[in-house]
PDB file of C-alpha atoms in Angstrom:
ATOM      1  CA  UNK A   1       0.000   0.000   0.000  1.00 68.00           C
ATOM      2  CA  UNK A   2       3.097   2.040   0.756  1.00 69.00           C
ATOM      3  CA  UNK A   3       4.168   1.929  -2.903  1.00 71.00           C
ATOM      4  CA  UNK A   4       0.925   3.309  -4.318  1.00 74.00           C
ATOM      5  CA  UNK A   5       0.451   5.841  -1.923  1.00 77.00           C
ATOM      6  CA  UNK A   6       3.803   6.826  -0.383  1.00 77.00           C
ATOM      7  CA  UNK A   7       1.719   9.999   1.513  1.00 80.00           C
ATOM      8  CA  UNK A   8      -1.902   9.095   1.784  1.00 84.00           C
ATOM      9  CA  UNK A   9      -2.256  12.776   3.553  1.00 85.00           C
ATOM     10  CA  UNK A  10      -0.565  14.790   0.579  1.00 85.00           C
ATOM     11  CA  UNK A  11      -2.776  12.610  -1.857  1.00 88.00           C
ATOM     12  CA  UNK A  12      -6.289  13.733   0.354  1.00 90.00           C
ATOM     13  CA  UNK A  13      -4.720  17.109   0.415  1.00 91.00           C
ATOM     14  CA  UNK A  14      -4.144  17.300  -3.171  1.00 91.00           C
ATOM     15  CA  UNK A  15      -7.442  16.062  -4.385  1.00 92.00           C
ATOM     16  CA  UNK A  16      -9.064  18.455  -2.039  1.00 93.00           C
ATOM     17  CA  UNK A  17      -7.182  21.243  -3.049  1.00 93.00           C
ATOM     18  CA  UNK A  18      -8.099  20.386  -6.653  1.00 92.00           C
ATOM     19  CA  UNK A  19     -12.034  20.305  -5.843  1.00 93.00           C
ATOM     20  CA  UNK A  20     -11.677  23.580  -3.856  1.00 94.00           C
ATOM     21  CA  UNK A  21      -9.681  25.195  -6.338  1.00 93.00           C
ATOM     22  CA  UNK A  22     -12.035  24.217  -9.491  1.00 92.00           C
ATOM     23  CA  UNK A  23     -15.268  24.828  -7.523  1.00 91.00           C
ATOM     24  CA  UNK A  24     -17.210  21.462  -8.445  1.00 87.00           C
ATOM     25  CA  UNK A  25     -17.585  17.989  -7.388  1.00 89.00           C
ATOM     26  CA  UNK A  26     -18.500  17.141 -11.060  1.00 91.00           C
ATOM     27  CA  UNK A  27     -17.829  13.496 -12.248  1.00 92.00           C
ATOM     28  CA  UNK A  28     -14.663  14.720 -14.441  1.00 93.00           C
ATOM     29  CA  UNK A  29     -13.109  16.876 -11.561  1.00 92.00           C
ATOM     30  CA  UNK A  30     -13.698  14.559  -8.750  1.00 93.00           C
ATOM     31  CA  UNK A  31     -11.779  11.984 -11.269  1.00 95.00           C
ATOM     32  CA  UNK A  32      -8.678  13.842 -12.547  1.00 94.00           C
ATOM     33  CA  UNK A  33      -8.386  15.732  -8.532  1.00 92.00           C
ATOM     34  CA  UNK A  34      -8.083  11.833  -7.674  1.00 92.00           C
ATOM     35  CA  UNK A  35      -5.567  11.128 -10.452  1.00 93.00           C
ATOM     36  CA  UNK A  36      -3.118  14.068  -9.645  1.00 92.00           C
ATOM     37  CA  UNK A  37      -3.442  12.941  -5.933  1.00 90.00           C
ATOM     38  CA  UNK A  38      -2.646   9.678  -7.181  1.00 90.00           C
ATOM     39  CA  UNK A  39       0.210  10.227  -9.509  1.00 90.00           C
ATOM     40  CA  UNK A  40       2.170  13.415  -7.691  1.00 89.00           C
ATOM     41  CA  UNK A  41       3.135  12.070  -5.315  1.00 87.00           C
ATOM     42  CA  UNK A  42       3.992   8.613  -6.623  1.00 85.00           C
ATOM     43  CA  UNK A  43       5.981  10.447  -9.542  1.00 86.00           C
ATOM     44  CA  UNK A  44       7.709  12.857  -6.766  1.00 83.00           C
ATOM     45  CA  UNK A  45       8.902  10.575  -4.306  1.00 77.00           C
ATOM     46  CA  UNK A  46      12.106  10.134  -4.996  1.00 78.00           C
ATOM     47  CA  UNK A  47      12.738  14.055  -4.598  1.00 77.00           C
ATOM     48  CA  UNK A  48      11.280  13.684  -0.760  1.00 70.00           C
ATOM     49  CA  UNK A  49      13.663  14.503   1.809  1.00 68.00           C
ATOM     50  CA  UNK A  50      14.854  11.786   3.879  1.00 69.00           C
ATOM     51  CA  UNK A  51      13.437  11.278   7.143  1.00 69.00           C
ATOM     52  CA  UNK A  52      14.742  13.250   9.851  1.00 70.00           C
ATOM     53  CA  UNK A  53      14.835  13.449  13.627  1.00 71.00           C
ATOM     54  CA  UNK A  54      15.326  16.665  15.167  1.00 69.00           C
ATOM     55  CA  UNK A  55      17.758  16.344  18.237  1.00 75.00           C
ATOM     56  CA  UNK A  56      19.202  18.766  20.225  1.00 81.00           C
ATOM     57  CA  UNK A  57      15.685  21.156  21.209  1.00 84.00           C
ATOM     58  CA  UNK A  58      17.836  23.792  22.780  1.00 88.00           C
ATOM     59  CA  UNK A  59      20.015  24.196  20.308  1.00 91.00           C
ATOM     60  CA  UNK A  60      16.693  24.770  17.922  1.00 91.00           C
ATOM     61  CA  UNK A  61      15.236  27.167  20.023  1.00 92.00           C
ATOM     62  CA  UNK A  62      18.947  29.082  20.174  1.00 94.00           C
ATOM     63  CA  UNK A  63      19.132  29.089  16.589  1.00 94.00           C
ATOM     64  CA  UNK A  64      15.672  30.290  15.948  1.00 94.00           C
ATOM     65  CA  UNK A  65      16.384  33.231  18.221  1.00 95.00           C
ATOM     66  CA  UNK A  66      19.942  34.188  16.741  1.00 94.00           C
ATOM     67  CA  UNK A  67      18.050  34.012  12.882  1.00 94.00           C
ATOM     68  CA  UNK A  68      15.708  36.353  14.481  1.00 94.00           C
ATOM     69  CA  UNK A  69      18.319  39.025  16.457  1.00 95.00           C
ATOM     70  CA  UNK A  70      19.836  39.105  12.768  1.00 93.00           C
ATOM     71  CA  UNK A  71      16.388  39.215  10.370  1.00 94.00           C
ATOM     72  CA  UNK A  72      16.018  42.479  12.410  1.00 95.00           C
ATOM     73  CA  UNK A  73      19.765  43.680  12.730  1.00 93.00           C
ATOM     74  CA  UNK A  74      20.056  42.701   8.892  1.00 91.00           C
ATOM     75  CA  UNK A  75      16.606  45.104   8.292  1.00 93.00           C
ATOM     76  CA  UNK A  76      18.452  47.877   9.885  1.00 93.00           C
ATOM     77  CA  UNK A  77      21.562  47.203   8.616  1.00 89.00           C
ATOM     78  CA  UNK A  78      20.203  47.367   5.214  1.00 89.00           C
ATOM     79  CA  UNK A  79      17.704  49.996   5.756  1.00 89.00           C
ATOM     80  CA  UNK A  80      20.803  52.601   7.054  1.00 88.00           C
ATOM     81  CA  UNK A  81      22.689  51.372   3.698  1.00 84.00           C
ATOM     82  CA  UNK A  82      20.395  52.034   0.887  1.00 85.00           C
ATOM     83  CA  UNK A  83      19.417  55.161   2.524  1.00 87.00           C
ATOM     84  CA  UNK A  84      23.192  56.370   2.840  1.00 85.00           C
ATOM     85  CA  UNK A  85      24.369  54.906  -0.459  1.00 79.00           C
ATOM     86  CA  UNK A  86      24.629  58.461  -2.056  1.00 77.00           C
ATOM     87  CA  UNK A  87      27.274  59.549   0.700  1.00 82.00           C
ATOM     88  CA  UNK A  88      28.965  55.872   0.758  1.00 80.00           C
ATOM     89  CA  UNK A  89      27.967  52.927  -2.033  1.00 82.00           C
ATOM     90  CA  UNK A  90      27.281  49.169  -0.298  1.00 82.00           C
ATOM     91  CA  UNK A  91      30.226  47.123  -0.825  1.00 87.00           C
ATOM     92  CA  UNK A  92      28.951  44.393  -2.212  1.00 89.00           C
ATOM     93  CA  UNK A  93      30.491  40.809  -2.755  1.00 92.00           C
ATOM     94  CA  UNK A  94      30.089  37.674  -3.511  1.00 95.00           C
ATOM     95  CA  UNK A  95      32.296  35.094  -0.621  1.00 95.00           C
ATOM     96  CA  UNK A  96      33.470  31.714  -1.009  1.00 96.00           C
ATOM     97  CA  UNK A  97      32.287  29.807   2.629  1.00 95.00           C
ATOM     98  CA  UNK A  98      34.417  26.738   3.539  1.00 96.00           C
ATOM     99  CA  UNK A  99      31.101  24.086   4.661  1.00 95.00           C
ATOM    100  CA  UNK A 100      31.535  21.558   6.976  1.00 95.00           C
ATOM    101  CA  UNK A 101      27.730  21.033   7.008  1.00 93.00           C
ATOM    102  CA  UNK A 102      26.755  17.994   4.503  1.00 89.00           C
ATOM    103  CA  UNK A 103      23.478  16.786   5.610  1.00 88.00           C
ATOM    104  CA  UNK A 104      20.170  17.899   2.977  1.00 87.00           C
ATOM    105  CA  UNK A 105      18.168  18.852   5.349  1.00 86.00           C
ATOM    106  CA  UNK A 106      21.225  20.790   7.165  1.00 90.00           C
ATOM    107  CA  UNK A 107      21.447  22.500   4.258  1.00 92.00           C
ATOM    108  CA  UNK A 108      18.028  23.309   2.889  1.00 90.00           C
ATOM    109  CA  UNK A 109      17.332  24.835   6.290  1.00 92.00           C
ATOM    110  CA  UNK A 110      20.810  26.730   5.895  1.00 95.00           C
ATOM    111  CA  UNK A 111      19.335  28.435   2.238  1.00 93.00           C
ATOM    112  CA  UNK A 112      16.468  28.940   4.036  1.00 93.00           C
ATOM    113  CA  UNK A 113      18.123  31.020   6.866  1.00 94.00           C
ATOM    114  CA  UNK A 114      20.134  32.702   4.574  1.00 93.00           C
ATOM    115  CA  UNK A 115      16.625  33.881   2.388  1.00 89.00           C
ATOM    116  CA  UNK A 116      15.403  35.425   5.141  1.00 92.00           C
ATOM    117  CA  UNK A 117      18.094  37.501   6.469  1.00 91.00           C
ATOM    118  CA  UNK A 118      18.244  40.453   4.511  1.00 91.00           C
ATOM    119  CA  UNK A 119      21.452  41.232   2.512  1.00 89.00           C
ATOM    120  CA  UNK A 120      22.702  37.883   2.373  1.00 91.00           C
ATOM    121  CA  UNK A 121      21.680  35.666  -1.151  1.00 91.00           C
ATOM    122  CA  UNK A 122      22.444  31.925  -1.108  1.00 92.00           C
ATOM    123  CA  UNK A 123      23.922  32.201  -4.865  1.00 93.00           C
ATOM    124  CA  UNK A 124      25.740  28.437  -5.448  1.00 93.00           C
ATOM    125  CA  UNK A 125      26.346  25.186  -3.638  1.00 93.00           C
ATOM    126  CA  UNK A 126      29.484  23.467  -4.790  1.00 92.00           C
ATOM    127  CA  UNK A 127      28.325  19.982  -6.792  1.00 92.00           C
ATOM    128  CA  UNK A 128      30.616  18.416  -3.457  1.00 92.00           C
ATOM    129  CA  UNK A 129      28.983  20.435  -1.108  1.00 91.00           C
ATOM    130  CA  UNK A 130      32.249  22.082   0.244  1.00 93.00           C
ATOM    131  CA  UNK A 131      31.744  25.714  -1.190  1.00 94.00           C
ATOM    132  CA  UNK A 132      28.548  27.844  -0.599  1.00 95.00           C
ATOM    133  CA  UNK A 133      28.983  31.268  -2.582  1.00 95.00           C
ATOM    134  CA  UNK A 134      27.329  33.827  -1.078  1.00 95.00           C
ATOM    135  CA  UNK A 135      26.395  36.980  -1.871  1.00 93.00           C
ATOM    136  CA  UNK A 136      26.506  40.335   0.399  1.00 92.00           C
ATOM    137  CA  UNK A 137      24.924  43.514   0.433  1.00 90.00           C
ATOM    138  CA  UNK A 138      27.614  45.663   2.326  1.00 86.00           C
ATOM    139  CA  UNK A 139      30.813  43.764   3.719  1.00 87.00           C
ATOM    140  CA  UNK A 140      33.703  44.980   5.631  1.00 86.00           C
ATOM    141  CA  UNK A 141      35.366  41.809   6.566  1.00 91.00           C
ATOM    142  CA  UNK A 142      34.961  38.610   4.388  1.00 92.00           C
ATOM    143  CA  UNK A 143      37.289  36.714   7.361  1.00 94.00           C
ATOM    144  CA  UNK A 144      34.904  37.989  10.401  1.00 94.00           C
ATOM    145  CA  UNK A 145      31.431  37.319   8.267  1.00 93.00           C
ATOM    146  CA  UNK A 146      32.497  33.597   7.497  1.00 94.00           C
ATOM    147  CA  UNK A 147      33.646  33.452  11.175  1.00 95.00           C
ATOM    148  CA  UNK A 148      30.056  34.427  12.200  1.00 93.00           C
ATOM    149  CA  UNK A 149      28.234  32.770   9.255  1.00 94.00           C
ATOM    150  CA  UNK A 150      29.703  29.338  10.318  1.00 95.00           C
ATOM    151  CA  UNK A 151      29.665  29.822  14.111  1.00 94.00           C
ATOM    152  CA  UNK A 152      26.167  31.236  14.098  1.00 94.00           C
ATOM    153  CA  UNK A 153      24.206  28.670  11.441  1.00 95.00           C
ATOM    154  CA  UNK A 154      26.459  26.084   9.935  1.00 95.00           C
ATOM    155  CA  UNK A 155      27.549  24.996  13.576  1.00 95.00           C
ATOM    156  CA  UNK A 156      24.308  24.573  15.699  1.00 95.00           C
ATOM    157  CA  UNK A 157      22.420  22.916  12.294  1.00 93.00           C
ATOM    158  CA  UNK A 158      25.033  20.412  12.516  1.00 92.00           C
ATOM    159  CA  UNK A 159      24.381  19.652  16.198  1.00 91.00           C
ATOM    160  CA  UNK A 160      20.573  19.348  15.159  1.00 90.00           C
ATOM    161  CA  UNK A 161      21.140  17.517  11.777  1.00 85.00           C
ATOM    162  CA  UNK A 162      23.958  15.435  11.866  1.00 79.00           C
TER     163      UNK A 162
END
């Protein structure tokens, strides 16, 4: 059963959605809203992430507050900058990070950090996964941001992911 359905809940969810979304329970929607609950997720299971289990609680709740602290020191940060570029231009960069992180889930939460904190772009991820390059708004000191970048993300994801 397993095989046909590897996420009963996503295909309910999908052929739900597809009712909602079309407004009718008509003969032909109720049919192809059970077909694409049917065949996505049978056709994207191989792209699922692998099963996880989150250690380390502390650590989460540590993280989630440092990501936090810097979404809003980032706004600011960026905020002065594009408001002062006229008397002093952003320098901008792209940075080559050294990664000791490996783990997929490590590092899709790691892209996701770095989305969400302003001035920061996750641009590349090496095809080994040693190299993120990075792009940043305004930069003074590539040495003291990967210090930071690696101390404050890269290290506490590995204690939860790996």
């Amino acid at each position: 059963m397993k095989r046909l359905f590897p996420a009963p809940w996503l295909s309910l969810a999908l052929w739900v959605l597809w009712l909602l979304l079309n407004l009718s329970i008509g003969p032909g929607n109720l049919l192809l809203g059970a077909l694409l609950g049917f065949l996505a997720p049978l056709l994207m299971a191989p792209l699922r992430p692998q099963p996880i289990s989150l250690r380390r609680p502390g650590v989460i709740l540590r993280l989630f507050l440092l990501v936090g602290r810097d979404v809003i020191v980032s706004n600011l940060q960026v905020a002065w900058g594009v408001l002062t570029c006229g008397t002093r231009p952003p320098r901008s960069r792209f940075i080559k990070i050294p990664l000791d992180l490996h783990s997929p889930n490590g590092l899709a939460a790691l892209s996701m950090i770095t989305t969400v904190i302003p001035g920061t772009i996750w641009s590349e991820l090496a095809l080994d996964r040693s190299i993120l390059l990075l792009h940043v708004f305004d930069l003074d000191d590539e040495a003291l941001f990967i210090q930071h970048f690696k101390a404050t993300y890269e290290r506490p994801l590995m204690e939860i992911f790996e």
